[in-house]
Short mmCIF file of C-alpha atoms and ligand atoms in Angstrom, two decimals:
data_model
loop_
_atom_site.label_atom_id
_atom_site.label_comp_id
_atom_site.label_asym_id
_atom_site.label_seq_id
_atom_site.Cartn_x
_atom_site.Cartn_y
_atom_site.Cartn_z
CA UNK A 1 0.00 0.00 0.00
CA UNK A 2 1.13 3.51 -1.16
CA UNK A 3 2.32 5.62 2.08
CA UNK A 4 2.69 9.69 2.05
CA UNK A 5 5.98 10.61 3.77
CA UNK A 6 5.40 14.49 4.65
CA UNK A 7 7.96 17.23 5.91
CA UNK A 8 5.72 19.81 8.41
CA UNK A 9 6.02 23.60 8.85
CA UNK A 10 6.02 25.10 5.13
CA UNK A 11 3.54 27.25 4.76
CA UNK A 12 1.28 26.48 1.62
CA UNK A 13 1.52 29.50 -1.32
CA UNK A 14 0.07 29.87 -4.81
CA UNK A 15 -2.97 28.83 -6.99
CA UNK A 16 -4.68 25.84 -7.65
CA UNK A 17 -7.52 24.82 -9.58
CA UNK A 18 -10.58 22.38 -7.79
CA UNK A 19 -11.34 19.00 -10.01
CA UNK A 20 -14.89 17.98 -10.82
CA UNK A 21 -17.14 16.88 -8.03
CA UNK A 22 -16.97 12.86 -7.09
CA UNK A 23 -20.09 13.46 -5.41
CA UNK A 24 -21.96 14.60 -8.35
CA UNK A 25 -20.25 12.24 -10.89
CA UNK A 26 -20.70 9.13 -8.91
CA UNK A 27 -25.16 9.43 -9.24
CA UNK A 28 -24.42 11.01 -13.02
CA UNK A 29 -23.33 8.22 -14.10
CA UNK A 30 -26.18 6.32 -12.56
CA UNK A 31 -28.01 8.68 -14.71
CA UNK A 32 -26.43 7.59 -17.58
CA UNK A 33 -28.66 4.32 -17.29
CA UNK A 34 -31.61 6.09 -17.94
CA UNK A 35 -30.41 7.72 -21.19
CA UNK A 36 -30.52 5.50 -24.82
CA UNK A 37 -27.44 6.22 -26.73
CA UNK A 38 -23.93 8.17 -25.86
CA UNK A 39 -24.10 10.26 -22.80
CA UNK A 40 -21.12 12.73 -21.93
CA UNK A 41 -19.87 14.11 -18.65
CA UNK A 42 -17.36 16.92 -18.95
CA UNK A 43 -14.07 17.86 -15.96
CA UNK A 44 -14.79 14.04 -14.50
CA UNK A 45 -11.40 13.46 -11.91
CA UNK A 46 -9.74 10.29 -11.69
CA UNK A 47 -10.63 8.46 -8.80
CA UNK A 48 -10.80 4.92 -7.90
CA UNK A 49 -14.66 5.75 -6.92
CA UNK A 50 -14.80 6.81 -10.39
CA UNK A 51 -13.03 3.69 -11.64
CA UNK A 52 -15.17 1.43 -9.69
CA UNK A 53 -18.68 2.88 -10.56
CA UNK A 54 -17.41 2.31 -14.14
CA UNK A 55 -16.70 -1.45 -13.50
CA UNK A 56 -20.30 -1.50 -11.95
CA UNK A 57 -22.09 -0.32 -15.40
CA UNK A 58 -19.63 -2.05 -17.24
CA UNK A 59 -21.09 -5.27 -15.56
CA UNK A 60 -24.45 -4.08 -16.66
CA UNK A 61 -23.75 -4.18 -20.33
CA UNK A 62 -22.94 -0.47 -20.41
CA UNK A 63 -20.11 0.94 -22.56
CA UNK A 64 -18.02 3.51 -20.93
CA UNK A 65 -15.05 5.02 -22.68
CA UNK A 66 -12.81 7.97 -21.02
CA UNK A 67 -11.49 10.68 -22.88
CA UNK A 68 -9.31 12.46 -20.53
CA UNK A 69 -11.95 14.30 -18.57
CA UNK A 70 -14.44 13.46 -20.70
CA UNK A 71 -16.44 10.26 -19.47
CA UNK A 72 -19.19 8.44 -22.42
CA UNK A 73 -21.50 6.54 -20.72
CA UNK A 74 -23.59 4.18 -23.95
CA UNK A 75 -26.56 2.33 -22.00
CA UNK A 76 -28.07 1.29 -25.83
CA UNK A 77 -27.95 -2.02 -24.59
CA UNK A 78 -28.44 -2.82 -20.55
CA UNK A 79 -28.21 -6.24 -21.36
CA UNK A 80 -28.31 -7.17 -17.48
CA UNK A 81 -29.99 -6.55 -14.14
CA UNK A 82 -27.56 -7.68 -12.20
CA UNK A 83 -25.13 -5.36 -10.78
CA UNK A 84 -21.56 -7.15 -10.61
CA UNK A 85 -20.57 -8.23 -6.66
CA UNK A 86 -16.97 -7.43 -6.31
CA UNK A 87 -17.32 -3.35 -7.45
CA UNK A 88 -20.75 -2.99 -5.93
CA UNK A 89 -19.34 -4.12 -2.21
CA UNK A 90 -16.39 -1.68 -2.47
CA UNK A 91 -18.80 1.32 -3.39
CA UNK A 92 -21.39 2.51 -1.39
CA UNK A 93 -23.07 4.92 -4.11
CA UNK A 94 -23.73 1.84 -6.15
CA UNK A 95 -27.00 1.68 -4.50
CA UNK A 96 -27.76 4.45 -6.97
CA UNK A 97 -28.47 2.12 -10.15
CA UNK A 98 -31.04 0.56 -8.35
CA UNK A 99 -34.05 3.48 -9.66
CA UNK A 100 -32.97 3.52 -13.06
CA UNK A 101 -32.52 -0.14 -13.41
CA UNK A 102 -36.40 0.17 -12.07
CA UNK A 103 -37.31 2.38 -14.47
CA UNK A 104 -35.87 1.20 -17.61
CA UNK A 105 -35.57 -2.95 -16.68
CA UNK A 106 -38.04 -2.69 -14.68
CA UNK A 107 -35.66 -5.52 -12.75
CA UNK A 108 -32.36 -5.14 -10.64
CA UNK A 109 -30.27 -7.43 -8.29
CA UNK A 110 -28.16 -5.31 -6.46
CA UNK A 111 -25.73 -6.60 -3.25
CA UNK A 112 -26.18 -4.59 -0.15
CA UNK A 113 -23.26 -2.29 -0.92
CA UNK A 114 -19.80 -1.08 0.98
CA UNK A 115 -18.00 2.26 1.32
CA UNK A 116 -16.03 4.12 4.01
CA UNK A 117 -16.21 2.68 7.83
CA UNK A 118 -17.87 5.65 9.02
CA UNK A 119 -20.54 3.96 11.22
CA UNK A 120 -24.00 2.71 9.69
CA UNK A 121 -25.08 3.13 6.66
CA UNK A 122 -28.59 2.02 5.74
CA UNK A 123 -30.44 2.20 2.65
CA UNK A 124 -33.83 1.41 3.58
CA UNK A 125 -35.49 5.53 2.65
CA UNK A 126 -33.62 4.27 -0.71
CA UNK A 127 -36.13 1.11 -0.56
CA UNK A 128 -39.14 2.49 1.40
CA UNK A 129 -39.38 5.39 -1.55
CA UNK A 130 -39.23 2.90 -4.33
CA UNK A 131 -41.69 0.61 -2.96
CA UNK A 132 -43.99 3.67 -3.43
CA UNK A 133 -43.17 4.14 -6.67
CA UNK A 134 -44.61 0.55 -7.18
CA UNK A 135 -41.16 -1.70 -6.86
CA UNK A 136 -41.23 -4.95 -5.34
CA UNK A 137 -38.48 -5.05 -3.31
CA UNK A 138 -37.26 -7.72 -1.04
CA UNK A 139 -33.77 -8.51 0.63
CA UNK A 140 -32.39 -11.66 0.94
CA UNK A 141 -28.94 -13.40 1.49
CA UNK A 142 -27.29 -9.45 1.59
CA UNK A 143 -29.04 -8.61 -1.96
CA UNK A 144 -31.95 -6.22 -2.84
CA UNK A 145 -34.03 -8.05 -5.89
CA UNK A 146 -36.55 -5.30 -6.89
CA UNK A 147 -39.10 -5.12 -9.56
CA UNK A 148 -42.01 -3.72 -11.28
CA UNK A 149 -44.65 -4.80 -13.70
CA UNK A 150 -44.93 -2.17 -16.32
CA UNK A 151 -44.14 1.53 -15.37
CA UNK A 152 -43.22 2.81 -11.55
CA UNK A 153 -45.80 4.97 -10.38
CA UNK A 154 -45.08 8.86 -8.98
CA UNK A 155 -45.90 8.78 -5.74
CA UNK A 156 -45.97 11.26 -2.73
CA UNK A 157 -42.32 10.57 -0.47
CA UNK A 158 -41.24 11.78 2.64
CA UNK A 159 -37.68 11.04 3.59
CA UNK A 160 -37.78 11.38 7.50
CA UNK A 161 -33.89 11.91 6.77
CA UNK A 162 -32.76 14.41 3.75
CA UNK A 163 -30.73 11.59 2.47
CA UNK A 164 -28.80 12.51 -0.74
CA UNK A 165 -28.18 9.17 -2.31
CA UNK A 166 -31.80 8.50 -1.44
CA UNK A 167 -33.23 11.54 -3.05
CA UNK A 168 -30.74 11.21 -5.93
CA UNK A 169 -32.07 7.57 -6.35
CA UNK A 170 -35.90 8.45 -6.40
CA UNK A 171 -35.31 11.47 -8.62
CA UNK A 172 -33.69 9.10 -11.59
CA UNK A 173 -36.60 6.25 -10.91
CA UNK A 174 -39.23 9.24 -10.71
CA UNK A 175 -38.04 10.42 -13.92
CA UNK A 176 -39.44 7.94 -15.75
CA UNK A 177 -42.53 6.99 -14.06
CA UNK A 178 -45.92 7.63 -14.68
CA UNK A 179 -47.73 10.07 -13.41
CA UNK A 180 -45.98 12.70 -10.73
CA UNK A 181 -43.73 12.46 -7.84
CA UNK A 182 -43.37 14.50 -4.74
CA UNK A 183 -40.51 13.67 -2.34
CA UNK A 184 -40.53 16.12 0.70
CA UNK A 185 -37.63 16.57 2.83
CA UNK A 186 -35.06 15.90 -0.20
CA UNK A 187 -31.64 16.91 0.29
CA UNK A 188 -30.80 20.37 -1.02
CA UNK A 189 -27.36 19.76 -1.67
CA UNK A 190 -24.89 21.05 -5.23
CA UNK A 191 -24.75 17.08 -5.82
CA UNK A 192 -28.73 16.93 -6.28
CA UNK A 193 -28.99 19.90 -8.11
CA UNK A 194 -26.54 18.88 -10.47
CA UNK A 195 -28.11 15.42 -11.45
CA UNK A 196 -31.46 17.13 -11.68
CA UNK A 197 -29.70 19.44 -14.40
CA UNK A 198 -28.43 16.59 -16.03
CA UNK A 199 -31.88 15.17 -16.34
CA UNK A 200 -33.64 18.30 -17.22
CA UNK A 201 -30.88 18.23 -20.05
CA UNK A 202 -31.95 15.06 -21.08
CA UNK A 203 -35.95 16.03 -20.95
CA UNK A 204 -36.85 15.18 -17.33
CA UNK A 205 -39.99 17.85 -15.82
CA UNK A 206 -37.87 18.15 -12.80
CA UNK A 207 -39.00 21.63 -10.14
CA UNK A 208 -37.96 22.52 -6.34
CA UNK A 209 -34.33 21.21 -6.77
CA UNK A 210 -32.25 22.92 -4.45
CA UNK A 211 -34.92 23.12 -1.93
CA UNK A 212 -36.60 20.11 0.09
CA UNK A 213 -39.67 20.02 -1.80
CA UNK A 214 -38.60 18.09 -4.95
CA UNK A 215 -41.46 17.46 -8.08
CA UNK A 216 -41.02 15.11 -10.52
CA UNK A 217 -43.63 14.77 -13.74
CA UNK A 218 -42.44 11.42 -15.43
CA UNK A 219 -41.85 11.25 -18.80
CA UNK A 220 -41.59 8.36 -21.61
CA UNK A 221 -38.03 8.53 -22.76
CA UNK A 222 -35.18 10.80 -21.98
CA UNK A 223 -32.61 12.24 -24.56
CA UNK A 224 -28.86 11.57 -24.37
CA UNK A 225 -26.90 14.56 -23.11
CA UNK A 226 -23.34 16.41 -22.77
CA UNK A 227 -23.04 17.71 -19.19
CA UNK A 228 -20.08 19.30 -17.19
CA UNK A 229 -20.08 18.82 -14.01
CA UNK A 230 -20.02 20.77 -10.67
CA UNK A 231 -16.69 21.59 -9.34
CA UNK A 232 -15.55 19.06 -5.69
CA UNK A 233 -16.49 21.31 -2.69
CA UNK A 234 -15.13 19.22 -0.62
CA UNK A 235 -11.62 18.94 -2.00
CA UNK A 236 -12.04 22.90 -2.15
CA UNK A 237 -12.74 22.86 1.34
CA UNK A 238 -9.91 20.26 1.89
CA UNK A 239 -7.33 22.59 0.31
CA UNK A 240 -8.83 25.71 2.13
CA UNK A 241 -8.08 24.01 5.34
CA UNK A 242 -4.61 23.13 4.34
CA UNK A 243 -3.77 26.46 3.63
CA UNK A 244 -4.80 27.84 6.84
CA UNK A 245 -3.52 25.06 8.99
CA UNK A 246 0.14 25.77 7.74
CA UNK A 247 -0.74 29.17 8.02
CA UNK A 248 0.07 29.79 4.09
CA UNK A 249 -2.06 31.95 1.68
CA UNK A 250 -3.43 30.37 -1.47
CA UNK A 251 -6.30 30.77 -3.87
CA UNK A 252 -8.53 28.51 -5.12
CA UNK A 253 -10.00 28.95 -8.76
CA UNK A 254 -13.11 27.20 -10.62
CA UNK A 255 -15.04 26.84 -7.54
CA UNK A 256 -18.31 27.70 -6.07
CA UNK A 257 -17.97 30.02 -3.19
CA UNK A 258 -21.46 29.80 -2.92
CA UNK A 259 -21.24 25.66 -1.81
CA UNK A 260 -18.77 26.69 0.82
CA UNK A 261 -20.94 29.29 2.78
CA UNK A 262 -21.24 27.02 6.37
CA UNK A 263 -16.92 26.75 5.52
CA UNK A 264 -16.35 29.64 5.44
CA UNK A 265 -18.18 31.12 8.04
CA UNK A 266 -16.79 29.25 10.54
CA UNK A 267 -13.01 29.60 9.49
CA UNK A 268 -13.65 33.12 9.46
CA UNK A 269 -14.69 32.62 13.30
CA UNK A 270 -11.56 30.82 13.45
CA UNK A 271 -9.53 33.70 12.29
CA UNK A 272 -8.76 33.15 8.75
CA UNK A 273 -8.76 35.65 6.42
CA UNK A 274 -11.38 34.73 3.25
CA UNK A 275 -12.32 36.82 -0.01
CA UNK A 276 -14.97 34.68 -2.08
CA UNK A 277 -16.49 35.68 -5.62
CA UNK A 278 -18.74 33.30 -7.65
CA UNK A 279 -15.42 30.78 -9.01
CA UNK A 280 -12.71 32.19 -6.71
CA UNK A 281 -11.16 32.41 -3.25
CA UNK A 282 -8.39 33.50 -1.50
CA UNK A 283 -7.77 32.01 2.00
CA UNK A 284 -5.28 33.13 4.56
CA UNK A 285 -3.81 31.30 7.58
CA UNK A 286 -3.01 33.79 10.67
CA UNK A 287 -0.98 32.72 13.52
CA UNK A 288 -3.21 32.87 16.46
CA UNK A 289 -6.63 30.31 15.80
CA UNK A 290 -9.58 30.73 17.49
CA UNK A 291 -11.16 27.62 19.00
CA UNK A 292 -14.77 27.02 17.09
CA UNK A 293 -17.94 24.73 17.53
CA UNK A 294 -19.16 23.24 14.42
CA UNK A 295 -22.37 20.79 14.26
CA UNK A 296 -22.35 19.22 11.36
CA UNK A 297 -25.96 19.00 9.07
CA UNK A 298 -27.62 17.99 5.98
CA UNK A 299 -26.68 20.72 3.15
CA UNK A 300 -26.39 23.70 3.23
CA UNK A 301 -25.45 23.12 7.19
CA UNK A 302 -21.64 22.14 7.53
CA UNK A 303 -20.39 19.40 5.50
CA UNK A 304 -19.98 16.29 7.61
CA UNK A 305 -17.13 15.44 4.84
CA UNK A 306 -15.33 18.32 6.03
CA UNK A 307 -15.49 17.29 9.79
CA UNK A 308 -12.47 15.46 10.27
CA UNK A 309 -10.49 18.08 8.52
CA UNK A 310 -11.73 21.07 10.55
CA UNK A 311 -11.21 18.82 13.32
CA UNK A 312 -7.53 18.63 12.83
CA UNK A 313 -7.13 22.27 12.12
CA UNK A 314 -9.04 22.83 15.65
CA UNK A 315 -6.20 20.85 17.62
CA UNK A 316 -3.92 23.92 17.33
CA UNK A 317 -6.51 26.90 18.28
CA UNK A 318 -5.41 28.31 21.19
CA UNK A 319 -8.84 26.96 23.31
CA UNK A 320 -11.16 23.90 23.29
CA UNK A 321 -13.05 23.25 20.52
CA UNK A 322 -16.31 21.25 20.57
CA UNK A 323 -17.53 19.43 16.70
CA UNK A 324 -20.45 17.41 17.01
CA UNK A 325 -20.99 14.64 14.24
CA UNK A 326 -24.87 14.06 13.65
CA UNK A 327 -24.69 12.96 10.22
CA UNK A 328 -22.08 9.72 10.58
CA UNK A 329 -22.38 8.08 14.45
CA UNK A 330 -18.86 6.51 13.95
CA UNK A 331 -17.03 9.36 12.04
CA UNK A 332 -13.97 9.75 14.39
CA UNK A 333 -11.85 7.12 12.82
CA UNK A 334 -9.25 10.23 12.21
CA UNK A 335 -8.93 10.91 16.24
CA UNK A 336 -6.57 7.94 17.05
CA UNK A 337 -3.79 9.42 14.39
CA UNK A 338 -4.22 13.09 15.10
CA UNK A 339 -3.88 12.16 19.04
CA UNK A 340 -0.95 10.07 18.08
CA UNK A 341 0.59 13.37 16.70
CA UNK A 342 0.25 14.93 20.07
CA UNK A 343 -3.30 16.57 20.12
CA UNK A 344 -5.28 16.50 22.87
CA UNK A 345 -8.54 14.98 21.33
CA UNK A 346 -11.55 13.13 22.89
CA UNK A 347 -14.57 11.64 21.96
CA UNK A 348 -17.61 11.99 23.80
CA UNK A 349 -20.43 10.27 22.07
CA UNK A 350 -21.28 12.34 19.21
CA UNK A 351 -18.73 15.23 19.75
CA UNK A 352 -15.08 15.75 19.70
CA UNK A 353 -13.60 17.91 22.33
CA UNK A 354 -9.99 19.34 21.01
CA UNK A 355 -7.79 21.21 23.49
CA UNK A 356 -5.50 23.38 21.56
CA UNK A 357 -1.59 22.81 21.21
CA UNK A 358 1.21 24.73 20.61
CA UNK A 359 2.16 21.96 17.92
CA UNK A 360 1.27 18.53 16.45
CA UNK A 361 4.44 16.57 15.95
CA UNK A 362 5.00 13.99 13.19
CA UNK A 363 4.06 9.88 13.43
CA UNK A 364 3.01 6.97 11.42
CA UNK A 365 -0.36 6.96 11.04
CA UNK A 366 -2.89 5.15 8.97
CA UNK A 367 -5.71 6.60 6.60
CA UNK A 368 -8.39 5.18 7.80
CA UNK A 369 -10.55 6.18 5.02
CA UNK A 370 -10.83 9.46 2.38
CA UNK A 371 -12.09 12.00 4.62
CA UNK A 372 -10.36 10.69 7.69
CA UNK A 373 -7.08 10.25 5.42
CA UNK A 374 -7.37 13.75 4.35
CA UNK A 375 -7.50 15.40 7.91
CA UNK A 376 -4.63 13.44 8.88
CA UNK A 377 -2.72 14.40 5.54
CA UNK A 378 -3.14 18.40 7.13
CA UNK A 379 -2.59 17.28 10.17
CA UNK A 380 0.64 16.28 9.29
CA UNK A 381 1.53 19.38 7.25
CA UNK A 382 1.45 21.67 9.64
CA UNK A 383 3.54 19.08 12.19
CA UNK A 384 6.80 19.61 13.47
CA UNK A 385 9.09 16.63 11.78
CA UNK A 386 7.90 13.94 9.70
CA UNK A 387 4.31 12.20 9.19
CA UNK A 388 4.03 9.08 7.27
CA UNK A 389 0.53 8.01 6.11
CA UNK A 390 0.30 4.38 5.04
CA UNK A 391 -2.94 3.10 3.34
CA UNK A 392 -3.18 6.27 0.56
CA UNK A 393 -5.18 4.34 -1.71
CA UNK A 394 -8.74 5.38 0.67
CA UNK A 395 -7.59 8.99 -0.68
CA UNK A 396 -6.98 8.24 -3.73
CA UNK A 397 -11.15 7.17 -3.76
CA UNK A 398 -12.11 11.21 -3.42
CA UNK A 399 -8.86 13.00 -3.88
CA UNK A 400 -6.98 12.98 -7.79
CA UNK A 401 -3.18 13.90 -6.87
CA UNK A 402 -3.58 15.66 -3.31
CA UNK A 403 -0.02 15.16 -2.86
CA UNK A 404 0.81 16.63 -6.57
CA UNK A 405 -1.72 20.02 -5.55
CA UNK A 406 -0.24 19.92 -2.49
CA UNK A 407 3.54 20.15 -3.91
CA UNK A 408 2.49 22.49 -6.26
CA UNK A 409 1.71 25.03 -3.20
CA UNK A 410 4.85 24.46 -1.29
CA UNK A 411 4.30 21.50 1.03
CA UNK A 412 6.87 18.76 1.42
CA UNK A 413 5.22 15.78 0.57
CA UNK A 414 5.86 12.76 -1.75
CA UNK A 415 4.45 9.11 -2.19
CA UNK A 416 6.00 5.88 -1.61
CA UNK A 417 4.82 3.54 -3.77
CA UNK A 418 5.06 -0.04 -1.29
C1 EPZ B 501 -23.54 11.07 0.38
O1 EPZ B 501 -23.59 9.79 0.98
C2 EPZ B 501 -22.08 11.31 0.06
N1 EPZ B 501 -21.60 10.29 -0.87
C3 EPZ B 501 -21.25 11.26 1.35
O2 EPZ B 501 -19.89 11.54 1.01
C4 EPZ B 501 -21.77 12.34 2.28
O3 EPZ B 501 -21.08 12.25 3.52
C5 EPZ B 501 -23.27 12.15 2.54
O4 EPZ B 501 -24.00 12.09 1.29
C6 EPZ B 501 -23.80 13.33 3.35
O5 EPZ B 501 -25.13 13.21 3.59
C7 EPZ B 501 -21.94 10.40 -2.18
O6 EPZ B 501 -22.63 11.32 -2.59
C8 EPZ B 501 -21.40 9.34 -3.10
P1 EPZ B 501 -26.94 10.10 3.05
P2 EPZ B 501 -25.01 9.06 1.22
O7 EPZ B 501 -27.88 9.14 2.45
O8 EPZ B 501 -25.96 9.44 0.16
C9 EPZ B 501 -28.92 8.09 6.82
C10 EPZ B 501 -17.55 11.21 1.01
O9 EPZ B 501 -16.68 11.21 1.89
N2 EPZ B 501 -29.63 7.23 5.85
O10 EPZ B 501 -27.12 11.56 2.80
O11 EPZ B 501 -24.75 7.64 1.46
C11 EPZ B 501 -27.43 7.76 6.88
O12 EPZ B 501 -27.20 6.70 7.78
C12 EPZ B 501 -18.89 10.53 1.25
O13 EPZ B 501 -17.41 11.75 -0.12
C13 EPZ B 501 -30.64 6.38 6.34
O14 EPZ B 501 -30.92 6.34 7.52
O15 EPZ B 501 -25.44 9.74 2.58
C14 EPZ B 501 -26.84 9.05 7.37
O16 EPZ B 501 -26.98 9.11 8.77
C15 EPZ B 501 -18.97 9.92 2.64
N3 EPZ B 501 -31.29 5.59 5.46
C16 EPZ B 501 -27.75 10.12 6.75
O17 EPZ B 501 -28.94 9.43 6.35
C17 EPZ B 501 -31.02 5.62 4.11
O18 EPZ B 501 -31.66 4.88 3.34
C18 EPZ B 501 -27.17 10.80 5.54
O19 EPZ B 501 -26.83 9.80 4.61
C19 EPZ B 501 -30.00 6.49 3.64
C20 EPZ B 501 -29.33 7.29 4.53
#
C-alpha cells in the first residue's frame, strides 16, 4: 500500500484549480442508465470511486469510454440486471443504479453495498421510496431483488432523513414513471442539483431542486446529453483548510464560493482571512486560531465530509473546541492518528472535544478512510518533523493527486509507492 511521507512547517503559497465533483459524478453516471445512446460528462477526476462505478455499469452491459476528462457513458444495450458483486461491495453509491434499473428494466439485483467505515449506513429511505413508486423489493442473502410490472408509479415521499443518495435515487426512478412524484424533505445539496440538471438536459420535468420540496412529472423517454459537471467542494474545502492550517495563503479557482458558505463562516470565526467571488477564493492562515464549535448537518449546514479536517485544524486553536458529528455516528476514525501526533482529542459520544496545542508533531499513522485520510494528511503538514501516512489508496477514492496540488503550493510531501 502507497504511504505519504510528509515534511511539516512550510507554509502552503500559490494557486490551484478544484477537479470535478466525485459526489456529483458518482449518481451522473447512474443517470447515464436512464439515457438510450452516448451520454457525456465533462471535468470528470480520476478516482478509484470513479473507476469502480465504471466497472459496476460495465457489468451491466454499459459501454463507458474515457477521454481524458471526458467520461461516455452508452446504456443502448443494458443487457443485465444484475449489478456485478466485487465493485458494488467496495462502493457505497452503487446503490444508486437501483431506480434507473427500475425504471428502464423494470428488474435489478443489487448486493447490499460497501463504502467508508464511518458507522451505519442504511439504505432502507432508498427502498421504502421505491416501494412507493410501485417496486417490489425484497432482501435476501445481503441482496436487494426489486421489480415492477410495467411503469413505476409517482408517488408522494417523505424522507424522514434528507438523504442525498436516497433523493438522488428516487429522482432518476421518478423520472421515468408515470404520473408525478413528490418527495418532501429531499436533500438540497450542489450534488442533487446537479443530477437534476443533467436530467432536465436530457428532458426530465424536474421543479424545487435545491430546496426540500422536490417534483417530478415522469416522462416516456429521456434524450442523451453532454453535461459538465459541478466543481468538488469538498476537495475545495480540503485545500482551504490546508492552507490555513500551515498558516500559508493560497487561492482557489473554478469553484463555487457559494457551496462553501457554512466553511467559510466558521473559518472566518476561526480567524482566517477569506475573499470569495462566484469561481474564486483566496484564504489566509493567521498565527493565532480561534477555538470554534461546528455541528455538522444535511446541506447547506456544515459538510460532515469536512469534519475530520476542521477537526484537525481545531487541535492547534489556542482553546477547546467542541464538533459534534450528527450525520455519521462513527465518524472519528481520524482521532486515534491526530492524538498520536500529540493533540489533545476526545470523543464523547457524538462530539469531539480538542484542546489546543502549541504543535502537532509527526508519526506513522494510517488513513483510515478518504475523509479521515485527508485530515490526517493536514494534520501532518502543519507538524513539526515527519508524518508518514500508510494506506493512501482510501484517498486516492475522493482525492486525484492531493499530494501533486499539495507540492504544487509548497508543502513537502511525496508518495512511496510499497
Ligand atoms: C452522500 O452519501 C455522500 N456520498 C457522502 O460523502 C456524504 O457524507 C453524505 O452524502 C452526506 O449526507 C456520495 O454522494 C457518493 P446520506 P449518502 O444518504 O448518500 C442516513 C464522502 O466522503 N440514511 O445523505 O450515502 C445515513 O445513515 C462521502 O465523499 C438512512 O438512515 O449519505 C446518514 O446518517 C462519505 N437511510 C444520513 O442518512 C437511508 O436509506 C445521511 O446519509 C440512507 C441514509
Amino acid at each position: 500500500m502507497d504511504k505519504f511521507v510528509i515534511e511539516g512547517g512550510f507554509p502552503l503559497k500559490g494557486k490551484i484549480k478544484v477537479n470535478g465533483a466525485k459526489n456529483a459524478t458518482l449518481p451522473l453516471m447512474a443517470a447515464g442508465l436512464l439515457t438510450e445512446g452516448i451520454s457525456r460528462l465533462e471535468n470528470v477526476p480520476y478516482l478509484t470511486d470513479i473507476l469502480t462505478m465504471t466497472q459496476v455499469l460495465e457489468g451491466l452491459g454499459v459501454k463507458v469510454r474515457r477521454k481524458n476528462r471526458t467520461l461516455e457513458i452508452d446504456s443502448t444495450h443494458l443487457f443485465y440486471y444484475e449489478a456485478p458483486y466485487e465493485p458494488v461491495k467496495l462502493l457505497r453509491a452503487s446503490i444508486l443504479i437501483l431506480g434507473p434499473l427500475l425504471a428502464r428494466r423494470g428488474h435489478a439485483r443489487v448486493c447490499l453495498p460497501g463504502g467508508c467505515d464511518i458507522g451505519r449506513r442504511p439504505v432502507d429511505l432508498h427502498i421504502k421510496g421505491l416501494r412507493q413508486l410501485g417496486a417490489k423489493i425484497e432482501v435476501n442473502n445481503g441482496y436487494i431483488e426489486a421489480s415492477v410490472k410495467g411503469s413505476l408509479q409517482g408517488s408522494s415521499i417523505y424522507l424522514n432523513v434528507p438523504s442525498v443518495g436516497a433523493t438522488e435515487n428516487l429522482m432518476l426512478a421518478a423520472s421515468l414513471a408515470k404520473g408525478a412524484t413528490l418527495i418532501r424533505n429531499a436533500s438540497s445539496s450542489p450534488e442533487v442539483v446537479d443530477v437534476a440538471n443533467f436530467l432536465k438536459h436530457a428532458g426530465a420535468k424536474i421543479e424545487g431542486e435545491g430546496t426540500n420540496l422536490i417534483k417530478i412529472e415522469g416522462v416516456r423517454q429521456l434524450n442523451c446529453v453532454h453535461h459538465r459537471t459541478i466543481p468538488d467542494r469538498i476537495e475545495a474545502g480540503t485545500l482551504i483548510i490546508a492552507a490555513i492550517i500551515t498558516k500559508g495563503e493560497i487561492s482557489l479557482e473554478e469553484i463555487c464560493s457559494s457551496h462553501l458558505t457554512s466553511l467559510f463562516v466558521k473559518l472566518r470565526q476561526m480567524g482566517a482571512e477569506i475573499e470569495a467571488v462566484d469561481r474564486w477564493v483566496r484564504v489566509k492562515g493567521g498565527d493565532l486560531l480561534k477555538p470554534i464549535r461546528v455541528k455538522t448537518l444535511p446541506y447547506p449546514g456544515f459538510s460532515t465530509d469536512l469534519q475530520p479536517q476542521i477537526t484537525a485544524l481545531a487541535c492547534l486553536a489556542r482553546g477547546t473546541s467542541l464538533i459534534r458529528e450528527t450525520i455519521f455516528q462513527g465518524r472519528f476514525t481520524h482521532v486515534r492518528g491526530l492524538r498520536k501526533m500529540g493533540a489533545r482529542i476526545e470523543v464523547d459520544k457524538s462530539q469531539v472535544r480538542t484542546k489546543g496545542v502549541g504543535c502537532l508533531k509527526g508519526a506513522v499513522v494510517r488513513t483510515p478512510d478518504i475523509r479521515g485520510g485527508a485530515a490526517l494528511t493536514l494534520a501532518g503538514l502543519a507538524a513539526e518533523g515527519t508524518t508518514e501516512i500508510d494506506g493512501v489508496h482510501h484517498l486516492d477514492r475522493g482525492y486525484e493527486g492531493l499530494e501533486e496540488k499539495l507540492s504544487k503550493l509548497g508543502a513537502k510531501i511525496t508518495r512511496v509507492e510499497d
